[in-house]
Coordinates of C-alpha atoms in Angstrom, one line a residue:
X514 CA -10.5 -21.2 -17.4
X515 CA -8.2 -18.6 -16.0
X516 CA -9.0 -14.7 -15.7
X517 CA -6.7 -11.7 -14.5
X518 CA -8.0 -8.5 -12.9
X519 CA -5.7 -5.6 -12.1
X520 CA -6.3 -3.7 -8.8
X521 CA -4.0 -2.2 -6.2
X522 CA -2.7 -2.1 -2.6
X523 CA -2.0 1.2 -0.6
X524 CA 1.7 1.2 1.1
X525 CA 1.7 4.5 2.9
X526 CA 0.2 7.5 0.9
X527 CA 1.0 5.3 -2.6
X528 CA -0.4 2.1 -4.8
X529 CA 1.3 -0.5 -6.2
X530 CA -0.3 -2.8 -8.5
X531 CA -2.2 -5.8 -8.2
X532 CA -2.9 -8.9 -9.9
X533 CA -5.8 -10.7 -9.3
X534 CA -5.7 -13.9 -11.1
X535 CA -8.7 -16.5 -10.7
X536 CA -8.8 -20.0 -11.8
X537 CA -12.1 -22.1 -12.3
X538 CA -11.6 -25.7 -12.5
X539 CA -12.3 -29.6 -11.5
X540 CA -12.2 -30.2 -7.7
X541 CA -14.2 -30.0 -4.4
X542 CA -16.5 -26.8 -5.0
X543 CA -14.9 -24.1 -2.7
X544 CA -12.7 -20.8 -3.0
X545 CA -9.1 -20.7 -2.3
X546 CA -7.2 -17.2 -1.7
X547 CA -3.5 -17.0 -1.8
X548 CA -0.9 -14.2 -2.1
X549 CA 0.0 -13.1 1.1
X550 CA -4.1 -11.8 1.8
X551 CA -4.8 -10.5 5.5
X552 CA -7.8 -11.4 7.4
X553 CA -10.2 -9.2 5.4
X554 CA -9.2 -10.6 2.4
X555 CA -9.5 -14.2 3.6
X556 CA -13.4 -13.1 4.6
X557 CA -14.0 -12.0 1.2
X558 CA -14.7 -15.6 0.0
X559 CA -18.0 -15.7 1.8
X560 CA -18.7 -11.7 0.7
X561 CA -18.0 -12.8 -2.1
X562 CA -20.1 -16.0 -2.9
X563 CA -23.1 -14.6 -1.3
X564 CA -22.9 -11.4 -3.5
X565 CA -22.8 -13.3 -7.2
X566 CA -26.0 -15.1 -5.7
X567 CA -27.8 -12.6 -4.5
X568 CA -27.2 -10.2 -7.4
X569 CA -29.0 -13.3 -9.6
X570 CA -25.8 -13.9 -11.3
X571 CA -24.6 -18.0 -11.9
X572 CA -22.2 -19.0 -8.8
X573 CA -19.7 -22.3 -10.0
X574 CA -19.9 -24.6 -8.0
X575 CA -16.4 -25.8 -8.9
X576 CA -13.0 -25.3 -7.5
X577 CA -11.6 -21.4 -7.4
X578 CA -8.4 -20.7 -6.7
X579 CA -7.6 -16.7 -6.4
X580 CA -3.7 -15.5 -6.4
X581 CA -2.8 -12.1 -5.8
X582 CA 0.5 -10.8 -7.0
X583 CA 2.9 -9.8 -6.2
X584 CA 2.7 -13.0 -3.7
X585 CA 5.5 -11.2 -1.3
X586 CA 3.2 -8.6 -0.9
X587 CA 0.9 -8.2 2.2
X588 CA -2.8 -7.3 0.8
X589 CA -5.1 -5.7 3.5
X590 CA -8.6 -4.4 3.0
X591 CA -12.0 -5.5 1.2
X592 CA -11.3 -3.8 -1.6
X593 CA -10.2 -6.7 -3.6
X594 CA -14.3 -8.3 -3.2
X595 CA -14.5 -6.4 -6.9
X596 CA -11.8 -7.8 -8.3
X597 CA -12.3 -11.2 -7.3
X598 CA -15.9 -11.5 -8.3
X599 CA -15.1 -10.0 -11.5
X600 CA -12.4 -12.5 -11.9
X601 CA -15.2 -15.2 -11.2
X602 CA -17.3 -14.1 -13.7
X603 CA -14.8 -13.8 -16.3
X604 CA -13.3 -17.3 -15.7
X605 CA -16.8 -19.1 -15.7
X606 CA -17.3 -17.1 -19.1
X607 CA -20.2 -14.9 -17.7
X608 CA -18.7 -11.4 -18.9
X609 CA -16.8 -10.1 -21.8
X610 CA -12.9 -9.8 -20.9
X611 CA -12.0 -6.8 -23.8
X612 CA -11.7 -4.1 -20.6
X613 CA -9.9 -6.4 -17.9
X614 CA -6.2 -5.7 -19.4
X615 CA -6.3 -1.9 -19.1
X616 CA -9.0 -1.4 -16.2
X617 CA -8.2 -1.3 -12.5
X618 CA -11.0 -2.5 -10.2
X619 CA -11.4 -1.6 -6.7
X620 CA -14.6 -2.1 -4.0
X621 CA -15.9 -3.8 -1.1
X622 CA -19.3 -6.2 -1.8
X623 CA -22.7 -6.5 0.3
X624 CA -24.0 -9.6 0.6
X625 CA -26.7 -8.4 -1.5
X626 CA -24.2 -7.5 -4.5
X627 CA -23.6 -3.9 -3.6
X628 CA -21.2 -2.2 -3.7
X629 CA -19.3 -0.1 -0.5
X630 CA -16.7 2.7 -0.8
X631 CA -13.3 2.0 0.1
X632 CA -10.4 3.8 1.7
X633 CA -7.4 5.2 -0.3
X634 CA -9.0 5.5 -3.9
X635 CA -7.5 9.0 -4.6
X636 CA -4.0 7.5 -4.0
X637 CA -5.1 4.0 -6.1
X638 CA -6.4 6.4 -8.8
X639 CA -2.9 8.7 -8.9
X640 CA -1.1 6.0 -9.0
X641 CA -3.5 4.2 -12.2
X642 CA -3.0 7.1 -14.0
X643 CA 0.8 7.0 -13.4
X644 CA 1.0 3.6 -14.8
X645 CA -0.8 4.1 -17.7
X646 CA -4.2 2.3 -16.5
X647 CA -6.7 3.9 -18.9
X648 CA -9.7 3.1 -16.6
X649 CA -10.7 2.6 -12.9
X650 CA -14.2 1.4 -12.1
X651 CA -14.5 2.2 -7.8
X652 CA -18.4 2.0 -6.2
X653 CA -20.3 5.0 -6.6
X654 CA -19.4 6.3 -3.6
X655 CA -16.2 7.0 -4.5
X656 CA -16.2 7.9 -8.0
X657 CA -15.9 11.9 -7.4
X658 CA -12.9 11.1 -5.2
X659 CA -11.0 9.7 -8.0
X660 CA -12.6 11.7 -11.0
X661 CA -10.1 14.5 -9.4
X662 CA -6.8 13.1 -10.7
X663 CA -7.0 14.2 -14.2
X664 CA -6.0 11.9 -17.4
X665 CA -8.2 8.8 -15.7
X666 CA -11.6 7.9 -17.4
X667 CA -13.8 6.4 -13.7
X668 CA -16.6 4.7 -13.2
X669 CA -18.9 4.6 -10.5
X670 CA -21.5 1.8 -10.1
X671 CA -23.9 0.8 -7.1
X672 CA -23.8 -2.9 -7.9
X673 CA -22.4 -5.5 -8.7
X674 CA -24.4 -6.5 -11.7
X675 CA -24.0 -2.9 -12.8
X676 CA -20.7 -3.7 -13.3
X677 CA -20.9 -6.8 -15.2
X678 CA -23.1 -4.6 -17.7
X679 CA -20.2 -2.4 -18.3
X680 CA -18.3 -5.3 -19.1
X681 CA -20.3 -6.7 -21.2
X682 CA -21.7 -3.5 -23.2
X683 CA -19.0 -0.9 -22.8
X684 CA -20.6 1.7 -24.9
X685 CA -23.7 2.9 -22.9
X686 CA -21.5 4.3 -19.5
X687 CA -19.8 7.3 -19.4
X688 CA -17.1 8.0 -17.2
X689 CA -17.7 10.6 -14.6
X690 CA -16.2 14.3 -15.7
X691 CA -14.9 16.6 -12.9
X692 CA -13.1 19.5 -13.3
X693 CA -10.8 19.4 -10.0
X694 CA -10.0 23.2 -10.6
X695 CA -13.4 24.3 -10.4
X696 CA -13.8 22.1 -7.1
X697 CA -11.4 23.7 -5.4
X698 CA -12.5 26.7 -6.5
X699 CA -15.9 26.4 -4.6
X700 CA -13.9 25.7 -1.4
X701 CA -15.8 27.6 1.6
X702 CA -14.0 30.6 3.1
X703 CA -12.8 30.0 6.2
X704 CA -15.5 31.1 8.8
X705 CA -12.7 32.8 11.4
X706 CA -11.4 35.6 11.0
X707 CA -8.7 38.0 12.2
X708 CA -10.9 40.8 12.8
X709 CA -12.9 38.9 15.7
X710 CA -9.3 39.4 17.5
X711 CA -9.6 42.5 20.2
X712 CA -5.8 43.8 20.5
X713 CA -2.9 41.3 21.2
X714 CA -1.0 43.7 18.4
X715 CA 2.3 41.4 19.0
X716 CA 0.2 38.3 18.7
X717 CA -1.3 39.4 14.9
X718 CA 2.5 40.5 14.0
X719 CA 3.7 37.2 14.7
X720 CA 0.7 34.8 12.9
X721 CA 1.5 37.4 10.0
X722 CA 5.5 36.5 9.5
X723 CA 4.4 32.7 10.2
X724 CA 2.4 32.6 7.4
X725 CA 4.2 34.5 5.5
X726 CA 7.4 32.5 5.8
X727 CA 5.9 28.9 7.2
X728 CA 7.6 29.6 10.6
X729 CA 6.6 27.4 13.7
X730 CA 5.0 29.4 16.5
X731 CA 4.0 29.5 20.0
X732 CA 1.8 31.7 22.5
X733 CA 2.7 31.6 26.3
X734 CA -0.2 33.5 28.6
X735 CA -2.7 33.2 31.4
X736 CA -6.0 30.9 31.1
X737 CA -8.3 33.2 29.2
X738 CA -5.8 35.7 27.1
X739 CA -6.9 34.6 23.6
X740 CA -3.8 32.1 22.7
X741 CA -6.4 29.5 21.0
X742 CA -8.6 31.8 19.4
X743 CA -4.9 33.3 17.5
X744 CA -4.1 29.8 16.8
X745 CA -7.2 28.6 15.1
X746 CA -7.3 31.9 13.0
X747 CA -3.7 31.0 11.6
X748 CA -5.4 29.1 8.2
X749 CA -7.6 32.2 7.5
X750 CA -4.7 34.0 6.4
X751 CA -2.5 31.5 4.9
X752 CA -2.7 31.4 1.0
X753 CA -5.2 28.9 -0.7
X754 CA -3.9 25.4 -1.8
X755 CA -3.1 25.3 -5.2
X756 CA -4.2 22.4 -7.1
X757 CA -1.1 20.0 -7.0
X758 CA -1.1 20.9 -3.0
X759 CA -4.9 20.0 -2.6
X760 CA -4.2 16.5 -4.5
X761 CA -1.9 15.7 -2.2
X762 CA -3.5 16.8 0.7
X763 CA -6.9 14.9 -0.8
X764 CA -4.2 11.4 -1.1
X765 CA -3.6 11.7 2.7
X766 CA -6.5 11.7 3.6
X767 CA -8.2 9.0 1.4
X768 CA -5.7 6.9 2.4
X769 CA -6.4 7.3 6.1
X770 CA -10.8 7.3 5.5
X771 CA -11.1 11.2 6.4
X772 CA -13.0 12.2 2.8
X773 CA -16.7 10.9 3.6
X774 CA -17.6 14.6 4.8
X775 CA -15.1 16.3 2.7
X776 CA -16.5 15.6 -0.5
X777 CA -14.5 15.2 -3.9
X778 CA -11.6 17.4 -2.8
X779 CA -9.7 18.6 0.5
X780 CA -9.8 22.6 -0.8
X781 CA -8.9 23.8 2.5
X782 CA -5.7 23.9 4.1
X783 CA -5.8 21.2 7.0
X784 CA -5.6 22.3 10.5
X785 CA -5.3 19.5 13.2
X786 CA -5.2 19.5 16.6
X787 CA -5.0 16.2 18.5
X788 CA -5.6 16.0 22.4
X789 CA -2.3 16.2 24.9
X790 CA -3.5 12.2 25.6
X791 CA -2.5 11.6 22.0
X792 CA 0.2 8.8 21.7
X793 CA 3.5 8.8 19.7
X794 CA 1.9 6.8 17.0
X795 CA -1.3 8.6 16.5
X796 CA 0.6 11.5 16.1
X797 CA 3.4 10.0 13.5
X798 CA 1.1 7.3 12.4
X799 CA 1.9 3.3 12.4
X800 CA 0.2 0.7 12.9
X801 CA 0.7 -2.9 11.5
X802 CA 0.1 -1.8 8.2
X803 CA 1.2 1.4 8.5
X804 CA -1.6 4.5 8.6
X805 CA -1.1 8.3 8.4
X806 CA -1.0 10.1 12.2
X807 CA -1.5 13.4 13.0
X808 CA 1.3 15.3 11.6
X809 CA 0.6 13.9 8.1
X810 CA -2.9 14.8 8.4
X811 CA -1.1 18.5 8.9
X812 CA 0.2 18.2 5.6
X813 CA 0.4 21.7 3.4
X814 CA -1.6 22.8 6.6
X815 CA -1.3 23.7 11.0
X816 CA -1.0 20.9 14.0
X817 CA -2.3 22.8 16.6
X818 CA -0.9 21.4 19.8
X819 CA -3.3 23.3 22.8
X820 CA -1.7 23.0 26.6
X821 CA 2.0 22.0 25.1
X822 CA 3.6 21.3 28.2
X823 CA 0.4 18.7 29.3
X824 CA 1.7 16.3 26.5
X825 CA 4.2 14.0 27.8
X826 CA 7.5 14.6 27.1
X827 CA 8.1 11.5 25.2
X828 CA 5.6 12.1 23.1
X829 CA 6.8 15.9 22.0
X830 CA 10.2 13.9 21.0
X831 CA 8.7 12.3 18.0
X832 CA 8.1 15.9 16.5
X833 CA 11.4 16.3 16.0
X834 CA 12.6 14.3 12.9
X835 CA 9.9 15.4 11.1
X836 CA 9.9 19.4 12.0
X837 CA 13.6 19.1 10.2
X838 CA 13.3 16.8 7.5
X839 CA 9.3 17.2 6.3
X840 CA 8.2 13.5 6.3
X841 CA 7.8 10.4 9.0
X842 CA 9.4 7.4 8.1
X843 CA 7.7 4.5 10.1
X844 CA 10.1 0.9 9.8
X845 CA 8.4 -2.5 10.4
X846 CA 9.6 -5.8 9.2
X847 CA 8.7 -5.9 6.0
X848 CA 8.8 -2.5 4.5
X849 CA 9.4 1.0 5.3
X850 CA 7.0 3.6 4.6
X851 CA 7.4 7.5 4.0
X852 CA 4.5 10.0 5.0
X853 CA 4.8 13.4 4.2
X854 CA 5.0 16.1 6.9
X855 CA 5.7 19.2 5.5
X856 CA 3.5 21.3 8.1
X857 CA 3.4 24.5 10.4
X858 CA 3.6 23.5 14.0
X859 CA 1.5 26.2 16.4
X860 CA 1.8 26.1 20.2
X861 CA -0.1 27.3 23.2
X862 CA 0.5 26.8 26.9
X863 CA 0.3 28.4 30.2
X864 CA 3.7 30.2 31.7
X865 CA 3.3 28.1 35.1
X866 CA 1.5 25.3 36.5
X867 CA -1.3 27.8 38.2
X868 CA -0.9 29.9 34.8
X869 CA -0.9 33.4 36.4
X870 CA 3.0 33.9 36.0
X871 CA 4.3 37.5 34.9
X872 CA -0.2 37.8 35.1
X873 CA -1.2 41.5 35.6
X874 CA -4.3 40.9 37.6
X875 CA -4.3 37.6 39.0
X876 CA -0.8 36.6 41.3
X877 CA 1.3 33.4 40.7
X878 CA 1.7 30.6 43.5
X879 CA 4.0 28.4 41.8
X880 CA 7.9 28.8 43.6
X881 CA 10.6 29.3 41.1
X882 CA 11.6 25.5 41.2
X883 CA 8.0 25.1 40.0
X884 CA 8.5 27.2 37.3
X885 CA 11.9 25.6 36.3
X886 CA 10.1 21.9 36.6
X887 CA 7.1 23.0 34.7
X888 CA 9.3 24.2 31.7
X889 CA 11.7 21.4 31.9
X890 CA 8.9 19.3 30.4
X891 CA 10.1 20.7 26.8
X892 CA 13.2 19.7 25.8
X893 CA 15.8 22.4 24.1
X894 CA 16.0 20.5 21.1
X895 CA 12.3 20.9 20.7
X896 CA 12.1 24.6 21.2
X897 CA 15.2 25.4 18.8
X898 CA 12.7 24.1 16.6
X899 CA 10.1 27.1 17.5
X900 CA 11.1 30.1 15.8
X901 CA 8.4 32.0 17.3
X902 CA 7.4 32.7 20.8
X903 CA 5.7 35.1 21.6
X904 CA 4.2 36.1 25.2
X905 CA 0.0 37.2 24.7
X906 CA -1.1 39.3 27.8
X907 CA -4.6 39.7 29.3
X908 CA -6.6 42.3 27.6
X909 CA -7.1 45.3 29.3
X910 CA -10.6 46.3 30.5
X911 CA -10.9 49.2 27.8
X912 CA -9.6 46.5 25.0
X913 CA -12.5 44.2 26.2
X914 CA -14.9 46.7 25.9
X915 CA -14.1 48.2 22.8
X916 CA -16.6 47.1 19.8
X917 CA -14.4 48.0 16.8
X918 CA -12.9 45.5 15.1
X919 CA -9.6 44.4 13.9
X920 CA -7.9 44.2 10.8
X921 CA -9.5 41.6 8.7
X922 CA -8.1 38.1 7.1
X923 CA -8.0 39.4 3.7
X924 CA -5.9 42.3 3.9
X925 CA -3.3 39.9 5.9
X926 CA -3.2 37.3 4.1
X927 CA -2.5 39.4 0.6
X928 CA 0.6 41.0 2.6
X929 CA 1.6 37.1 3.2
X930 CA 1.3 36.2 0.1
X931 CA 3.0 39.1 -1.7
X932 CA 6.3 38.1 0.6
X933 CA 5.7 34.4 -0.5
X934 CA 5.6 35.7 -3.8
X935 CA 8.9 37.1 -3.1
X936 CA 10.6 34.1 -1.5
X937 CA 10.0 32.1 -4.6
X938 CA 11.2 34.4 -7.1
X939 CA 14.4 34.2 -4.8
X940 CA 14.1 30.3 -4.9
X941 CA 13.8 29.8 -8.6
X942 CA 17.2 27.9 -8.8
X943 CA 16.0 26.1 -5.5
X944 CA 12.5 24.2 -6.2
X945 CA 12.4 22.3 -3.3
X946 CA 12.3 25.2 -1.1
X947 CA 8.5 26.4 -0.7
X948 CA 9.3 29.0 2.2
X949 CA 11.7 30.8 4.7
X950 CA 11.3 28.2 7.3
X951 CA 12.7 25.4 4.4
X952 CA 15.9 27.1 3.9
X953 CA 19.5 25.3 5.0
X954 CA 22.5 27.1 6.6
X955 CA 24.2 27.4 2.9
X956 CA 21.2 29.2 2.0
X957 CA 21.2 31.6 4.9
X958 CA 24.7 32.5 3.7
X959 CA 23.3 33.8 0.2
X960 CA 20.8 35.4 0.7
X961 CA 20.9 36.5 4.6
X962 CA 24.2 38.3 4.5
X963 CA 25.0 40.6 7.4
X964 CA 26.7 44.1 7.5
X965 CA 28.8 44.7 10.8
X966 CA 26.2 46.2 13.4
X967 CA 23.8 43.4 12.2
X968 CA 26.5 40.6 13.4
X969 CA 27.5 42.4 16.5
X970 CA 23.8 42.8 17.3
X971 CA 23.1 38.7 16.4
X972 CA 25.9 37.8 18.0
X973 CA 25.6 39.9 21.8
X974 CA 22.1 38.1 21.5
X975 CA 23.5 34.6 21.4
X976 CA 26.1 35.4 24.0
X977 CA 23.1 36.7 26.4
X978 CA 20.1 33.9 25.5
X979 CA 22.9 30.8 24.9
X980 CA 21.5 30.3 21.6
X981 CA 22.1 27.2 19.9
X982 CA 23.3 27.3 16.1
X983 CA 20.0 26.2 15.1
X984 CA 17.9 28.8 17.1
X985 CA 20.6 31.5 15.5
X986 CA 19.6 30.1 12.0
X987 CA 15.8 30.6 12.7
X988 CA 16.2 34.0 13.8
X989 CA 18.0 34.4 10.7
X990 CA 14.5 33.0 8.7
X991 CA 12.8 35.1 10.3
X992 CA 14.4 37.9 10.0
X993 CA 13.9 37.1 6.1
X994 CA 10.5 36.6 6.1
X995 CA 9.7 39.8 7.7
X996 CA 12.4 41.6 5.4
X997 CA 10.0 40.4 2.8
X998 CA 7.2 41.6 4.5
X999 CA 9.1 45.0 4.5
X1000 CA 9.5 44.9 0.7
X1001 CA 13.0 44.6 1.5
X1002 CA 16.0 42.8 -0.6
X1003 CA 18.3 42.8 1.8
X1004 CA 18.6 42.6 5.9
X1005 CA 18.5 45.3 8.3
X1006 CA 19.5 45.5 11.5
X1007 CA 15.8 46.3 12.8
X1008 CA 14.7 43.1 10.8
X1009 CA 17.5 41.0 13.3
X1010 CA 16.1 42.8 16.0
X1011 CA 12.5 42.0 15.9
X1012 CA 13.5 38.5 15.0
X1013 CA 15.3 38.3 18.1
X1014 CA 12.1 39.8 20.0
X1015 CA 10.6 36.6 19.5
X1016 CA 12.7 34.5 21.4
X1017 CA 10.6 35.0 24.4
X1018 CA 11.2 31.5 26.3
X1019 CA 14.9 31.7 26.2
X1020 CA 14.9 35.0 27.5
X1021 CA 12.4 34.2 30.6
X1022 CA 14.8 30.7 31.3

């Protein structure tokens, strides 16, 4: 008798359908798999087998051929053990069929019939509910993860014989109910805040107009001066995800294993910061079958890159591409995949090799040629890309002292997003932009217009720093996002002026 199954197969952060079609006939007993199946799906003919016998359900002992379509398709992963024992058991007439046409299964067996969770549900379970599955049956494990995407009924079962059940008597399981607003309305707050920061005034301006208008930043300073304590309170004033941004977010990360710890729902806005060993492709992902890196991880969120110029050059290259166009495209011979990118790059490093350059208290050693070879480890390309930097000093001895606090995250982050509130009633005709940083040159030109003393000013600027067109376009954003920040609707020179303030490392090269 033959059976079909649906289930899927991740390529990048989306799922493509899967047929799972299982024939029981005459012939030397044994299981044949065919369709293009990796080695984990070769291995799940034992998995398999052992699991129907262990769970007390009737193994044939007849010949089983499995075929996945598509057959041109590469299928990885042991997340088609469900699938193909369920095709088993319908073929040898041991479960009801009703439920196979408009069901998806998903899950890796245990010997002893249960069942394991399974990387990438959240983007199998989008992608069910875009073709019109009606349900998707995942281990239990898993079943919150994929109860998120709304207009999906799921089902979560420990066992394999649970799942047979189902089949067979539809009408005693409920599918699980989540409302994936109200988990991401229980989202912790962020335990750093802004008001832990002692002085470092210029520092707080410039996280503030980063948020505010997703602009890539840097801090240059001696060992000790606070740079990565800035950095990781960046997120704490950033607006929350909204639920469309925390699904994708959530995708991401199911596909690449990250949601064990993180419950249901990512409801936080990622913030990632890989070592300066990290490789090209752990930061832009790859892999055989291709797997999110770093960057994607960053999605909707911060890559934090600590001691910039300690990560090889080569590596820093790869950034490039994706700070411009929001998503890594990784090529291998059979197919292409697309990752998104759209993050918020932060910076830190040292101004020398010893650290102490332009240092109040302690002196720098490093000659001048050090200096030049130390910074020649980041190219211009990469720091046109920066639209920040910004120079934090060591604290004085009466700002170390002092007990009084700061200005906290909350006020902040209302003034950021009451100028992102701005930005998109400008970009209401322009849905693809989400901030300042997005905008394109023919944007600039609407709605960054100059009067005379403004372009004289911008212009002596680039004459003195050698700016490139593209630096002179993000001082431009800048100068937008903290015009919005002003409550302004139109440019002023002093909003030009500050912008150029933060184009510290062309103005100490």
């Amino acid at each position: 008798m033959l059976a079909r199954i649906w289930s899927a197969a991740l390529i990048g952060v989306d799922a493509v359908k899967v047929g799972v079609e299982v024939d029981v006939s005459g012939g030397l007993p044994g299981i044949v798999v065919v369709g293009l199946p990796d080695t984990a799906v070769q291995e799940s003919r034992e998995r398999v087998k052992a699991a129907v016998r262990n769970a007390g359900l009737p193994f044939p002992m007849r010949k089983i051929v499995v075929n996945l379509t598509p057959a041109d398709l590469r299928k990885e992963g042991p997340s088609f053990d469900l699938p193909i024992s369920i095709g088993i058991l319908a073929a040898s007439e041991q479960i009801d069929t009703e439920l196979l046409e408009d069901h998806l299964f998903l899950g890796e067996l245990s010997l002893d019939g249960g069942l394991r969770p399974v990387a990438g549900v959240m983007a199998i379970a989008a992608a069910a509910q875009r073709l019109g599955i009606i349900g998707l049956v995942v281990p239990a494990d898993n079943a919150r993860e994929a109860a998120v995407v709304p207009g999906l009924k799921v089902y979560g079962f420990k066992r394999l014989t649970e799942v047979a059940d189902f089949l067979n008597h539809p009408e005693g399981n409920l599918p699980i109910q989540l409302d994936g607003e109200a988990e991401l309305a229980r989202s912790r707050a962020n335990a750093l805040d802004l008001r832990d920061v002692k002085g470092q005034a210029q520092a707080r301006r410039a996280l503030e107009i980063a948020a505010a208008g997703g602009h890539n930043l840097i801090f240059v300073g001696p060992p000790g001066s606070g740079k990565t304590m800035l950095a990781r309170r960046l997120p704490s004033i950033l607006p929350p995800l909204s639920f469309a941004e925390a699904l994708e977010v959530t995708q991401i990360h199911s596909v690449a294993g990250l949601l064990k710890d993180k419950g249901s729902l990512v409801s936080t806005r990622p913030f990632r910061s890989p070592h300066h060993s990290a490789s090209g492709p752990s930061l832009v992902g790859g892999g055989s079958f291709p797997r999110p890196g770093e960057i994607s991880l960053a999605h909707r969120g911060i890559l934090f890159l600590d001691e910039l110029t300690e990560f090889k050059r080569d590596v820093l290259e790869f950034l490039r591409q994706p700070l411009e166009d929001g998503q890594v495209t990784i090529s291998r011979t059979r197919q292409s995949v697309s990752f998104p990118a759209q993050f918020t790059l932060v910076a830190s490093t040292n101004p020398c090799a010893c650290g102490y350059f332009g240092d109040s208290v302690q002196p720098c050693t490093c000659t001048p040629r050090n200096r030049e070879h130390y910074w020649a480890r980041l190219s211009g390309p990469l720091m046109d890309r920066i639209d920040l930097q910004v120079v934090v000093s060591r604290l004085k001895p009466e700002e170390m002292t002092r007990y009084a606090q700061g200005e906290d995250s909350a006020a902040v982050r209302m003034r950021v997003q009451a100028a992102r509130d701005r930005a998109h009633q400008r970009f209401k005709a322009e849905p693809a932009l989400q901030c300042n940083a997005d905008m394109q040159s023919r944007h600039l030109q609407l709605w960054c217009p100059l009067d005379e003393a403004t372009r004289q000013l911008l212009e002596g600027a680039v004459r003195k720093l050698g700016l490139s067109a593209r630096a002179t376009d993000r001082i431009l954003k800048v100068a937008r996002t903290i015009a919005d920040l002003d409550e302004s609707a139109s440019l002023q020179i002093h909003h030009v002026a500050e912008a150029i303030q933060y184009r510290t490392i062309d103005r100490m090269q």
